[in-house]
C-alpha positions as a Python dict, from the first residue, in 0.01 Angstrom:
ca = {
    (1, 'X'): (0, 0, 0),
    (2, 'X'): (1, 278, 255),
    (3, 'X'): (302, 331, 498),
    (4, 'X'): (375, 652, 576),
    (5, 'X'): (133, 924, 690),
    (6, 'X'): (146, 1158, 413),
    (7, 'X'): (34, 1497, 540),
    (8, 'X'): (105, 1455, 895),
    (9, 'X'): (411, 1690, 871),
    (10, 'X'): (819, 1669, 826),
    (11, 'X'): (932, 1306, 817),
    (12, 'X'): (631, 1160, 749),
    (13, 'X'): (672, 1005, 355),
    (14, 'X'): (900, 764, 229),
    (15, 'X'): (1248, 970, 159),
    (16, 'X'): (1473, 664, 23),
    (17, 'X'): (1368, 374, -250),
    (18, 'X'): (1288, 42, -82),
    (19, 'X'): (1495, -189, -40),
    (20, 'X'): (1420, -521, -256),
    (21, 'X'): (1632, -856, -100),
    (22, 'X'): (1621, -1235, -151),
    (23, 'X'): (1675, -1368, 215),
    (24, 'X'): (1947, -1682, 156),
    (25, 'X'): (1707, -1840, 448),
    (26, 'X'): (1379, -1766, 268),
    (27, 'X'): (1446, -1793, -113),
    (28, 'X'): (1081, -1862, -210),
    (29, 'X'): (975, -1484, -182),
    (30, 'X'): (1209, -1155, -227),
    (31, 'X'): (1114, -943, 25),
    (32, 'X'): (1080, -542, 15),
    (33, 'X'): (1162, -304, 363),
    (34, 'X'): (1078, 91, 362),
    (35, 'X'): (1164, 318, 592),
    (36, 'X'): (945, 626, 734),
    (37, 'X'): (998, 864, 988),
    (38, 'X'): (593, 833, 1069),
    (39, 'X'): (435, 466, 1066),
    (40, 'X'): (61, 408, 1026),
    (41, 'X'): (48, 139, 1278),
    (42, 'X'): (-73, 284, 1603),
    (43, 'X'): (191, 319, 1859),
    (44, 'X'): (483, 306, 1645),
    (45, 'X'): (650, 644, 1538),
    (46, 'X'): (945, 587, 1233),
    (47, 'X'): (908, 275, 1141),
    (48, 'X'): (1130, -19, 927),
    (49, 'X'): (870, -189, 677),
    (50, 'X'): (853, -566, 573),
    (51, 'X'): (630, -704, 294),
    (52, 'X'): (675, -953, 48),
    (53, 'X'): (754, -862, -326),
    (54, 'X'): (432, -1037, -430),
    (55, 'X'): (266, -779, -201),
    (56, 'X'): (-98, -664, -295),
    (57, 'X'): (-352, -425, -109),
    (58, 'X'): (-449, -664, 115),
    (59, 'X'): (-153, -820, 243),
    (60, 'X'): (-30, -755, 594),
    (61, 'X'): (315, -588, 637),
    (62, 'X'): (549, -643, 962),
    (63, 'X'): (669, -315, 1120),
    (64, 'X'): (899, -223, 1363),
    (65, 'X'): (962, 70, 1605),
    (66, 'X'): (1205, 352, 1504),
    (67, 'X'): (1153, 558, 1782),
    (68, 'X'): (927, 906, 1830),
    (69, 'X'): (916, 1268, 1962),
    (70, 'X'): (738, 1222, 2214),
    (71, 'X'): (749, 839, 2303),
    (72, 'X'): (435, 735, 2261),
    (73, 'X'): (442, 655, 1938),
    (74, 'X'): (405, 973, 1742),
    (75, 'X'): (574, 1086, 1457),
    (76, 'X'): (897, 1189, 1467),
    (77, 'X'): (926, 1523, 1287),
    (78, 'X'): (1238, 1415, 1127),
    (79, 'X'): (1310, 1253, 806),
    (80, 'X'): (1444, 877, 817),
    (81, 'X'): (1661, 720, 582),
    (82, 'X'): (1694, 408, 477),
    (83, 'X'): (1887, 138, 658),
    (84, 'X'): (2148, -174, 540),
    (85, 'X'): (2193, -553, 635),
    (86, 'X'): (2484, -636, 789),
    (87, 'X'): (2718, -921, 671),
    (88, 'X'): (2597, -1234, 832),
    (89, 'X'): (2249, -1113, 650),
    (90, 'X'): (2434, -1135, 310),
    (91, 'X'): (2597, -1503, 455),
    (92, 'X'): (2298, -1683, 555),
    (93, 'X'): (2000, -1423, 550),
    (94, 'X'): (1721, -1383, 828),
    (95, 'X'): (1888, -1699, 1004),
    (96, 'X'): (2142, -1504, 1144),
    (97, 'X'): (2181, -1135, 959),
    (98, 'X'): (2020, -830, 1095),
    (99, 'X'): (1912, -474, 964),
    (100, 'X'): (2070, -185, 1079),
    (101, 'X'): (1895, 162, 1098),
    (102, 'X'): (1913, 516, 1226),
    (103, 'X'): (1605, 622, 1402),
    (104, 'X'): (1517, 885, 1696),
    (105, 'X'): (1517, 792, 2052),
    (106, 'X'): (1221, 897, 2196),
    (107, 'X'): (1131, 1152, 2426),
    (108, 'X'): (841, 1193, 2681),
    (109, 'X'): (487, 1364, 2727),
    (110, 'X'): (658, 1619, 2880),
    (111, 'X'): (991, 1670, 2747),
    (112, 'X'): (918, 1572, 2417),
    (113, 'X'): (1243, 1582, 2121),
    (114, 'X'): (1158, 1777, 1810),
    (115, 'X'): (1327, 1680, 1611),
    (116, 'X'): (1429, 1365, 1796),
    (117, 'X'): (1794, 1249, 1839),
    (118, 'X'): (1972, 1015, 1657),
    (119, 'X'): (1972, 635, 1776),
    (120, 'X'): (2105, 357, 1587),
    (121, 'X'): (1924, -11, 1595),
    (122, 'X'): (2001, -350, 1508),
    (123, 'X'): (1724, -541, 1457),
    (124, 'X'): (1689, -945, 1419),
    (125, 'X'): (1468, -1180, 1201),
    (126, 'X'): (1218, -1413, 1366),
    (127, 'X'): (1206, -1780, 1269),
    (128, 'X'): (942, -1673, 1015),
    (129, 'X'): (1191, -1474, 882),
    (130, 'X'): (999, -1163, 976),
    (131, 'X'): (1196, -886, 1075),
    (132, 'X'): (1151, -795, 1525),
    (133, 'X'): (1213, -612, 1762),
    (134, 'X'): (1282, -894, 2018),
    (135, 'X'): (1631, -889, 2137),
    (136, 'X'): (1680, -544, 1943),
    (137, 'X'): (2038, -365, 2006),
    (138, 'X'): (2060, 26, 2013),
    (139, 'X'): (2263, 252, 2067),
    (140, 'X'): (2277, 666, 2077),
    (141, 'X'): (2454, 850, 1827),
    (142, 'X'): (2663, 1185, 2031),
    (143, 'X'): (2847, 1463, 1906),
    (144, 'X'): (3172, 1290, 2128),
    (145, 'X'): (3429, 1161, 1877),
    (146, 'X'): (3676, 946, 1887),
    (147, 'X'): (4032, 883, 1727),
    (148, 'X'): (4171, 602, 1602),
    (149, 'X'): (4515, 587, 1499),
    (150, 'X'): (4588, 351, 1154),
    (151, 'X'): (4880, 203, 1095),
}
């Protein structure tokens, strides 16, 4: 199963294992997600992975956008790790949980980002229990920081 572009420069293979996950709301099939800074579906750049344990050659995998140099989909010239499932995913799976990742927010034609900067997302699970993009959450990550005091 190919998903990365291996040999289209930095950040294009797979850098972290995949992750393997029985989804509380899906039991039936465990579910593997990768993680690539360069997708092989056309107009997506680094790219979260979803495919079914059983997988074989022919089966479709869902993909989502991790953001690109230049915006339009490219590769992003930077290596991408792989993400985590927050706590509601661990309570009731793909009903209500959500993976988080680190991606690249994408630049433009002309002022492209190479290496791109760092943007968090949180993405969602459809009622197929396929991971989406719809209603995504993101956020930039800055060299600001912040204090917090503990008690």
């Amino acid at each position: 199963m190919t998903i990365g572009w291996v040999g289209h420069g930095p950040g294009t293979g797979i850098l972290d294992p995949p992750i393997v996950v029985n989804d509380a709301a899906n039991p039936a099939v465990n579910q593997v997600f990768s993680f690539t800074g360069c997708s092989n579906v056309v107009g997506i750049g680094g790219a979260v992975n979803q495919i079914p344990a059983t997988f074989t050659s022919a089966t479709a995998f869902t993909a989502v956008d991790l953001g690109s140099a230049e915006g339009g989909g490219g590769c992003t010239t930077g290596n991408l790790h792989g993400g985590v499932f927050d706590d509601a995913f661990w309570n009731a799976g793909t009903t209500t949980g959500h993976m988080i990742a680190c991606g690249f927010v994408s630049g433009t034609n002309t002022a492209q980002l190479v290496p791109s900067n760092p943007k968090m997302y949180m993405f969602g699970f459809s009622g197929t229990h396929l991971i989406t993009s719809t209603n995504q959450k993101t956020w930039v990550v800055t060299t600001q920081r912040e204090m917090s005091v503990r008690p």
